[in-house]
CSV table of C-alpha atoms and ligand atoms in Angstrom, one decimal:
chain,number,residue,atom,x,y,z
R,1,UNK,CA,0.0,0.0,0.0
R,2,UNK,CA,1.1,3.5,-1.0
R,3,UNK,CA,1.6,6.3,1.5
R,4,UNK,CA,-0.9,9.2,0.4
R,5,UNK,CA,-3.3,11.3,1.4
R,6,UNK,CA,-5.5,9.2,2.8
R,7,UNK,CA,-2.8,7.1,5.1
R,8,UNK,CA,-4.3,7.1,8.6
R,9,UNK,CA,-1.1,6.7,11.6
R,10,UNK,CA,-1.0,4.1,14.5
R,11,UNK,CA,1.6,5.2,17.0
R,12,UNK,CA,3.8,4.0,20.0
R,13,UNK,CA,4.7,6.0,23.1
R,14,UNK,CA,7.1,5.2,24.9
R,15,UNK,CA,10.8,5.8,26.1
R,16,UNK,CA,13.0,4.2,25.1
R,17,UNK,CA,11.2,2.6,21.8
R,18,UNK,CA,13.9,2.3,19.3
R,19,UNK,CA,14.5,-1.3,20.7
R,20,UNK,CA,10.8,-2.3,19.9
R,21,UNK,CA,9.3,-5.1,16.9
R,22,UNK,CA,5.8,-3.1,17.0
R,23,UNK,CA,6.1,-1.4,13.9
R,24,UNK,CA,7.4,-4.0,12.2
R,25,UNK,CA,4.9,-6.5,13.3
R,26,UNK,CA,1.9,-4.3,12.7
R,27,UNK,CA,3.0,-2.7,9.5
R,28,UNK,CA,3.3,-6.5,8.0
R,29,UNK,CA,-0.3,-6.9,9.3
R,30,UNK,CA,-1.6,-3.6,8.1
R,31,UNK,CA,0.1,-4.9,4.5
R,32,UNK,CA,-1.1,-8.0,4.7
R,33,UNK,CA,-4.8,-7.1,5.1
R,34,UNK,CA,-4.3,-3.7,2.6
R,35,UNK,CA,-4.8,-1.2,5.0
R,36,UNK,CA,-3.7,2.0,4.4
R,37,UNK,CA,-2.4,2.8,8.2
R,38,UNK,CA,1.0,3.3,8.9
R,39,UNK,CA,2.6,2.5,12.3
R,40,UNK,CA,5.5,4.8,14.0
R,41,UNK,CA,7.1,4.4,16.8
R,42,UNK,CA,7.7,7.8,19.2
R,43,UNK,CA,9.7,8.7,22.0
R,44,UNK,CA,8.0,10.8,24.0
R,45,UNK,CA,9.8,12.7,26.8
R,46,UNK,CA,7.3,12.6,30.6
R,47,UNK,CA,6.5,16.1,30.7
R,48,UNK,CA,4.6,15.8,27.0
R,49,UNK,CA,2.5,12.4,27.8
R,50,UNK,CA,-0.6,14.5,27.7
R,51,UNK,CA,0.0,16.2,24.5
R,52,UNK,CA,1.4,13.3,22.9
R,53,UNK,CA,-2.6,11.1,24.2
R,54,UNK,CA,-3.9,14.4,23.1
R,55,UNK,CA,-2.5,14.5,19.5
R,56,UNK,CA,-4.2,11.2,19.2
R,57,UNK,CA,-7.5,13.0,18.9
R,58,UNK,CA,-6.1,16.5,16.7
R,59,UNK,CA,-4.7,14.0,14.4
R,60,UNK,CA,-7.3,11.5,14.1
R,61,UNK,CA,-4.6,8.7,14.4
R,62,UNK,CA,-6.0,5.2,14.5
R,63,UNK,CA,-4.8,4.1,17.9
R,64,UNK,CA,-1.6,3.8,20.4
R,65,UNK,CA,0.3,1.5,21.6
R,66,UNK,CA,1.6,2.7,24.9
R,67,UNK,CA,5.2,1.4,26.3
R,68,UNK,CA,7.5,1.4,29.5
R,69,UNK,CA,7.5,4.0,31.5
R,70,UNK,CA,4.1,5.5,30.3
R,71,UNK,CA,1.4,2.9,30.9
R,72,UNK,CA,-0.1,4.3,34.1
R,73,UNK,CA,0.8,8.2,32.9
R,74,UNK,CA,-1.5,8.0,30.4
R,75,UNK,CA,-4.4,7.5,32.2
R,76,UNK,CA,-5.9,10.9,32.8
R,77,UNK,CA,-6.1,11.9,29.4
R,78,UNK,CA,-8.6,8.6,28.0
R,79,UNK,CA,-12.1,9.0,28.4
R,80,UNK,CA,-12.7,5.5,29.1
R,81,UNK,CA,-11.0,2.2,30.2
R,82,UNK,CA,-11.4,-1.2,30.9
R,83,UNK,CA,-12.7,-3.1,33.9
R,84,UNK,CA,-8.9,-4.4,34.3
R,85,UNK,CA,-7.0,-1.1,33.3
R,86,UNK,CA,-9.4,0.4,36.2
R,87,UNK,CA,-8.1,-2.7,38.3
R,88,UNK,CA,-4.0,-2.7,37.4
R,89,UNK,CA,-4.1,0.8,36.6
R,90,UNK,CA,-1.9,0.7,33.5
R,91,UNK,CA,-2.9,0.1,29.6
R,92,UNK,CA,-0.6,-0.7,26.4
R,93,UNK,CA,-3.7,-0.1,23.7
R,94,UNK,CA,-5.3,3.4,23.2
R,95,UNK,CA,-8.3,2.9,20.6
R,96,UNK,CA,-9.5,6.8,19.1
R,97,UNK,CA,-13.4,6.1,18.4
R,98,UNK,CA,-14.5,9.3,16.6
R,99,UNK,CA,-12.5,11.1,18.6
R,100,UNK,CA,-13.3,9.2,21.8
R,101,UNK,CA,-10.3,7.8,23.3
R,102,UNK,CA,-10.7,3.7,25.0
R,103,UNK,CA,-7.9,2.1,26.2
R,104,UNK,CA,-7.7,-1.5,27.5
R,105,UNK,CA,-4.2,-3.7,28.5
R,106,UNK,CA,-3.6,-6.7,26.1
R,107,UNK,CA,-0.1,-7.9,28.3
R,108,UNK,CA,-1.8,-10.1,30.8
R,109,UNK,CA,-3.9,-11.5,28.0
R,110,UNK,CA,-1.5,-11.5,25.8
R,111,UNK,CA,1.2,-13.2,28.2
R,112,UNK,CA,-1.7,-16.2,29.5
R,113,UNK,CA,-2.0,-17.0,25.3
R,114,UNK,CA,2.1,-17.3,25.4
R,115,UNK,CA,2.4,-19.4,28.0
R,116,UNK,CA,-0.7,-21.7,27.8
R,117,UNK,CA,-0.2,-22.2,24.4
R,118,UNK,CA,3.3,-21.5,22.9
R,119,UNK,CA,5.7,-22.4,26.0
R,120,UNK,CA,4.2,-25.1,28.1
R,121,UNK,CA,0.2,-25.4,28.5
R,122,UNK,CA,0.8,-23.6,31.6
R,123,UNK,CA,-2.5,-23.7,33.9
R,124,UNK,CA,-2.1,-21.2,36.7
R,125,UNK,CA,-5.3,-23.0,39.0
R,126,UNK,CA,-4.0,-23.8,42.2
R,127,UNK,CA,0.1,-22.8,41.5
R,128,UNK,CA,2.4,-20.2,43.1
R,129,UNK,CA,3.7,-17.2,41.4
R,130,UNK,CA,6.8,-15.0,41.7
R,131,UNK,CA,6.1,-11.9,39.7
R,132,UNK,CA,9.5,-9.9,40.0
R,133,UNK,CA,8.7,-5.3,39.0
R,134,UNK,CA,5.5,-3.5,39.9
R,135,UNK,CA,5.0,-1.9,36.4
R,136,UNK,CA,2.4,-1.9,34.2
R,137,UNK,CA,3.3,-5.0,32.7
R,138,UNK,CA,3.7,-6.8,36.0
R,139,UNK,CA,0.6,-5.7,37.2
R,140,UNK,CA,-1.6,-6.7,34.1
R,141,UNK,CA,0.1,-10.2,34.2
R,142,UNK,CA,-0.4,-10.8,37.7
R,143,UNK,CA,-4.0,-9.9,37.5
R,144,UNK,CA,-4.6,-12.1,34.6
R,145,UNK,CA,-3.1,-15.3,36.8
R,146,UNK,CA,-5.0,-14.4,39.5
R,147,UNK,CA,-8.4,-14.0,37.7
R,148,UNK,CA,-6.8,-18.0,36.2
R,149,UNK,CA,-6.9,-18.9,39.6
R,150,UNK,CA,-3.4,-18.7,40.7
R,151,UNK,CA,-2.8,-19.7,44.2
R,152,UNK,CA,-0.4,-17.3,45.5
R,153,UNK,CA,1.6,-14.3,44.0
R,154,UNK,CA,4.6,-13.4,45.4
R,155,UNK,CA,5.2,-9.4,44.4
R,156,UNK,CA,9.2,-8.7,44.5
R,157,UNK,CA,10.0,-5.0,43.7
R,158,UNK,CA,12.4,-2.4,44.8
R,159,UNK,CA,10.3,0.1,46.0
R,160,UNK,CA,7.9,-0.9,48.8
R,161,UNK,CA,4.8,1.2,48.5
R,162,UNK,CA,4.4,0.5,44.8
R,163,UNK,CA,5.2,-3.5,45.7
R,164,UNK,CA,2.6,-3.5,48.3
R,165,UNK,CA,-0.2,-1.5,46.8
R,166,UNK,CA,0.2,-4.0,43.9
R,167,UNK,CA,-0.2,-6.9,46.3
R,168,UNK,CA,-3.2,-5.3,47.9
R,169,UNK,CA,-4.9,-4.6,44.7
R,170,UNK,CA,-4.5,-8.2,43.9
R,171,UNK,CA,-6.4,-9.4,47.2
R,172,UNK,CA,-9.3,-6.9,46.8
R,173,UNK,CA,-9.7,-7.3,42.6
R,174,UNK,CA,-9.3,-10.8,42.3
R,175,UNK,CA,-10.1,-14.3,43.7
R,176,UNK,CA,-6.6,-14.7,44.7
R,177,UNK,CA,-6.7,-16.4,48.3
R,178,UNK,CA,-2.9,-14.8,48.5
R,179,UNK,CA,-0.9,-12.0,47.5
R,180,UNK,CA,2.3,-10.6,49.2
R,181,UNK,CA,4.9,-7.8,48.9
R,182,UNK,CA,8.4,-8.7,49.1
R,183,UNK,CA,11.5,-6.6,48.8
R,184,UNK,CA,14.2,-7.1,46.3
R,185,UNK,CA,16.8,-6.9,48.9
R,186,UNK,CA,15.2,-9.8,51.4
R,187,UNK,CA,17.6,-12.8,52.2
R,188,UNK,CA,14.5,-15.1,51.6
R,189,UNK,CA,14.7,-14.3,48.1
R,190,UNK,CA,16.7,-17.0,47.2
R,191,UNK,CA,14.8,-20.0,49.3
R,192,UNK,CA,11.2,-18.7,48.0
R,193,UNK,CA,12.3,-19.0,44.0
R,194,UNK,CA,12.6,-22.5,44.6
R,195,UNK,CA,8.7,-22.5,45.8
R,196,UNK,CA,6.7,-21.3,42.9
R,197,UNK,CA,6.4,-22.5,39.6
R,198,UNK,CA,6.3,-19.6,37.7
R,199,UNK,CA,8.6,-16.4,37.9
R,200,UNK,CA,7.8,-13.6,35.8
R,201,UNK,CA,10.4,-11.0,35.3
R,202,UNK,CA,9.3,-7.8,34.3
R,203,UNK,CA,12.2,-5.0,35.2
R,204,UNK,CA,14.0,-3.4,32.4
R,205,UNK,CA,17.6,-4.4,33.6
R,206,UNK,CA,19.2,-7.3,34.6
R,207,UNK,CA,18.8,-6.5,38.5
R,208,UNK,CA,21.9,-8.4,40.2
R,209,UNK,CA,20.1,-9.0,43.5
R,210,UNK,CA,17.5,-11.6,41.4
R,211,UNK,CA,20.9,-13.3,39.5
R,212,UNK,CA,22.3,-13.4,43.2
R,213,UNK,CA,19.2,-15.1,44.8
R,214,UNK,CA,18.9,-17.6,41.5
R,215,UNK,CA,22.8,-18.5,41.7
R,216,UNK,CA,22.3,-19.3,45.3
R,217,UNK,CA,20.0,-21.9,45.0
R,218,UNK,CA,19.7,-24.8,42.6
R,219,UNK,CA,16.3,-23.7,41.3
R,220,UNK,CA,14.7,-27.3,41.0
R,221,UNK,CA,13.9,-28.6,37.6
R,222,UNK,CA,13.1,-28.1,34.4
R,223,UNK,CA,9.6,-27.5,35.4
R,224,UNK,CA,10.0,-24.8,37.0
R,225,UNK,CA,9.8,-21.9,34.6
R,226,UNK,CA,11.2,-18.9,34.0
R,227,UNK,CA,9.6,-15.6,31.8
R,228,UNK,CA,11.9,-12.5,31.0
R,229,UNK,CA,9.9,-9.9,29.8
R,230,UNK,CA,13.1,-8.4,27.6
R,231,UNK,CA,13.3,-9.7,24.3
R,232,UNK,CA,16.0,-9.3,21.4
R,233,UNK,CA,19.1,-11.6,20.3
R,234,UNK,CA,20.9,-12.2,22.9
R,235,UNK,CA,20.1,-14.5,25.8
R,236,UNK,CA,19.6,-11.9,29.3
R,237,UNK,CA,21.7,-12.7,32.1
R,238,UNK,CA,18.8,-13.2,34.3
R,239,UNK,CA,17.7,-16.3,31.7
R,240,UNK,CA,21.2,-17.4,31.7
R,241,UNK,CA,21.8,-18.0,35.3
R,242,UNK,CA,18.1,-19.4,35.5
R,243,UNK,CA,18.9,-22.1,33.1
R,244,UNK,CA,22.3,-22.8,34.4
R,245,UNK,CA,20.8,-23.8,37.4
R,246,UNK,CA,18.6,-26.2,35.9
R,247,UNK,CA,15.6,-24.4,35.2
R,248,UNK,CA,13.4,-23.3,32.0
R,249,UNK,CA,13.9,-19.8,30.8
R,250,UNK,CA,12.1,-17.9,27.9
R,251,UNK,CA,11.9,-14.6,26.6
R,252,UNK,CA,9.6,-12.2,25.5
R,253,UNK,CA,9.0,-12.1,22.3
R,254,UNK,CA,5.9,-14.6,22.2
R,255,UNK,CA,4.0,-12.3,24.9
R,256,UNK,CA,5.1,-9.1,22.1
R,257,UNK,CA,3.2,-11.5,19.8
R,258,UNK,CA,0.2,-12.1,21.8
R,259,UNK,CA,-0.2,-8.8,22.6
R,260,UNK,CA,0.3,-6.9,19.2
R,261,UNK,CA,-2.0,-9.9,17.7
R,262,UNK,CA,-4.8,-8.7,20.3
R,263,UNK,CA,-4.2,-4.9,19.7
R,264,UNK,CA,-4.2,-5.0,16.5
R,265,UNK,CA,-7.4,-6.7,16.3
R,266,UNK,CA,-9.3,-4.0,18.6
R,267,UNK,CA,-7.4,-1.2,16.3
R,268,UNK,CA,-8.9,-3.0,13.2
R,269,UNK,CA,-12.4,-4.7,14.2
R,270,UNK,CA,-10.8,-7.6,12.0
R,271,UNK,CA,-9.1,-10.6,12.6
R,272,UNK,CA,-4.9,-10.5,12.8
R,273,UNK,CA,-3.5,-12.3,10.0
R,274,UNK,CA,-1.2,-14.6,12.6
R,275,UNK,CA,1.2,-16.2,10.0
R,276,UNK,CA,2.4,-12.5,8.8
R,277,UNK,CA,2.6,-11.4,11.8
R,278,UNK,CA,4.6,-14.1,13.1
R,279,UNK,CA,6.9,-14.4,9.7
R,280,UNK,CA,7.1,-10.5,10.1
R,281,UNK,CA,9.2,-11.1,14.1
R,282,UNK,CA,10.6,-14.4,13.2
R,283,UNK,CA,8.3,-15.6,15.8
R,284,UNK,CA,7.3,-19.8,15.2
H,301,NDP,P1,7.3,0.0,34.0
H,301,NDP,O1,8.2,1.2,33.8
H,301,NDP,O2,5.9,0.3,34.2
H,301,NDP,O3,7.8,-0.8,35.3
H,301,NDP,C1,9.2,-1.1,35.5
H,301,NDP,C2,9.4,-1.9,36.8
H,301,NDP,O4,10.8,-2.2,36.8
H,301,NDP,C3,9.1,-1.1,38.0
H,301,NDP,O5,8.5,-2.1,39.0
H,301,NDP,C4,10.4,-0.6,38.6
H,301,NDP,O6,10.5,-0.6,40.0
H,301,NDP,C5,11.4,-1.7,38.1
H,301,NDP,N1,12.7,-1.2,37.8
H,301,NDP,C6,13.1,-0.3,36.8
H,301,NDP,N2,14.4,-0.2,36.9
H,301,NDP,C7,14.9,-0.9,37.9
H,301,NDP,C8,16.2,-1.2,38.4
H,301,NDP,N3,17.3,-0.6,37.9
H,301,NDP,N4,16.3,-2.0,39.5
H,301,NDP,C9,15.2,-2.6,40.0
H,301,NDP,N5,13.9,-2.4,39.5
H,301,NDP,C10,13.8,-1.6,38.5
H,301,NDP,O7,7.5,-1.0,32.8
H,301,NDP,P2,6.6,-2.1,32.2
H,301,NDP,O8,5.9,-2.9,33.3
H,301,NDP,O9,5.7,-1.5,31.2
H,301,NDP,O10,7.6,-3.0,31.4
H,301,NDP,C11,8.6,-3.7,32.1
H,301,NDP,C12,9.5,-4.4,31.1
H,301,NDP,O11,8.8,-5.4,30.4
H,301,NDP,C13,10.2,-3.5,30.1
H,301,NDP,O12,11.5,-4.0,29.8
H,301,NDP,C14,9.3,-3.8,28.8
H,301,NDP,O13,10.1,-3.5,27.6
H,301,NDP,C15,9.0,-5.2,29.0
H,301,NDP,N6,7.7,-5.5,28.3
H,301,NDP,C16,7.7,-6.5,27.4
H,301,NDP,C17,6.5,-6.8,26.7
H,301,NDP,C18,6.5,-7.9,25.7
H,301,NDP,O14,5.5,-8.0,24.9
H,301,NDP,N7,7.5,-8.7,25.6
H,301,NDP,C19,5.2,-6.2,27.1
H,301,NDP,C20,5.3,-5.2,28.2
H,301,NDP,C21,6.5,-4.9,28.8
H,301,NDP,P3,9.9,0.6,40.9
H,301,NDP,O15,8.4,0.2,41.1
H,301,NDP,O16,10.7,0.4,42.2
H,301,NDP,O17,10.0,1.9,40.2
């Protein structure tokens, strides 16, 4: 499809975004189905998150993805959100109806679909969780697992306020029967890894107090599994030590799948042609 005057825009916010596969996995889709919408990615710096949800409207751009660090920032400039964006307080899809702005998260979704049926047809009922970051993405995750029926979700995050309030969200917005906050620097780290099932790292950086608590403790087997968020050619450090210790690490890039395949589809109204999109990431 041609660029002219009638190409509509899909955009990104984020910052950084130069690392991410969403243009390139959506623009394939957009090709594929002959849709004449082009999708850019944008760094936006915090003080113009507003203006940038804003432009959305003046510009009558189809939609947004919205990235790391802006997924809760962006909420007082939609007009409406989902029952879980209201819950987890963060979303990664703004849809512009007619100038009305809706915006939903696809990660948790988008992450149960990756591991359920690409990695290992992971069932959450009954199992304990590590979920390792208090961002938007951990949030939306942990919510999804709980709503699964996850057992027990063990919140690990630097700062204790944000870890907690995540945890407490969890036991009031979900059937979870247990949700607690614990601090990246706790010596129990190491010993409660080697209880759940399930870790889920979300930070943006390999944080050496998690490499620490994995290389201290054989982590079990090969059942237990590991999920980096990160995703990109090189193995992360935190996978690395995680599978040198004799447990199952992946990366991201099947939850980026999951997730565009979903956003796209509520940008669109039509179904996400799966093998382009897939072809488009070297995703199979
Ligand atoms: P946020 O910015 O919302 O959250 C980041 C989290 O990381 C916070 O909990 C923050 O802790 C913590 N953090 C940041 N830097 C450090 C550090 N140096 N040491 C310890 N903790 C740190 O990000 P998102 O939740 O949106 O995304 C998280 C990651 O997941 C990003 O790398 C993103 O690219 C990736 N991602 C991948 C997706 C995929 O499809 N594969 C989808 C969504 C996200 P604190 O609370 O203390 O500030």
């Amino acid at each position: 499809m041609e660029i002219d005057a009638r190409t509509r825009l899909c955009l990104l916010f984020g910052n950084p975004v130069t690392h991410s596969l969403s243009p390139v996995i959506h623009n394939a889709a957009f090709r594929e189905l002959g849709l004449n919408i082009v999708y850019l990615a944008c760094a936006v710096e915090t003080p113009l998150v507003g203006a940038a949800v804003e432009s959305l409207r003046a510009l009558a751009v189809v939609g947004a993805n919205v990235t790391s660090p802006y997924k809760e920032a962006v909420l007082p400039y939609i007009d409406s959100i989902s029952e879980r964006s209201q819950q987890i307080q963060a979303v990664n899809t703004i849809v512009n109806r007619n100038g009305q702005l809706f915006a939903t998260s696809t990660d948790g979704t988008g992450f149960f679909h990756y591991i359920s049926s690409d990695i290992a047809g992971y069932d959450p009922g009954g199992q304990p969780v590590m979920v390792v970051g208090s961002g938007g993405a951990a949030r939306a995750i942990a919510y999804e697992l709980a709503q699964r029926g996850a057992d027990q979700i063990y919140v690990v995050n630097r700062s204790s306020d944000k870890g907690i309030a995540f945890a407490d969200m969890l036991l009031s917005a979900t059937p979870i029967r247990k949700a607690s906050f614990i601090s990246l620097y706790d010596k129990q780290l190491s010993a409660l890894l080697r209880q759940v099932k399930l870790i889920i790292y979300t930070l943006p950086v390999d944080c050496p107090e998690i490499i620490t608590a994995i290389n201290q403790n054989n982590v079990g087997s090969t059942e237990q599994l590991l999920v980096d968020l990160r995703y990109g050619n090189q193995e992360t450090a935190v996978m690395s030590a995680f599978r040198k210790k004799g447990g199952s690490a992946f990366d991201g890039l099947g939850m980026l799948f999951w997730q565009a395949v979903q956003a796209f589809e509520l940008f669109t109204e039509k179904e996400a042609p799966i093998s382009v999109m897939r072809q488009a990431i070297k995703y199979s």
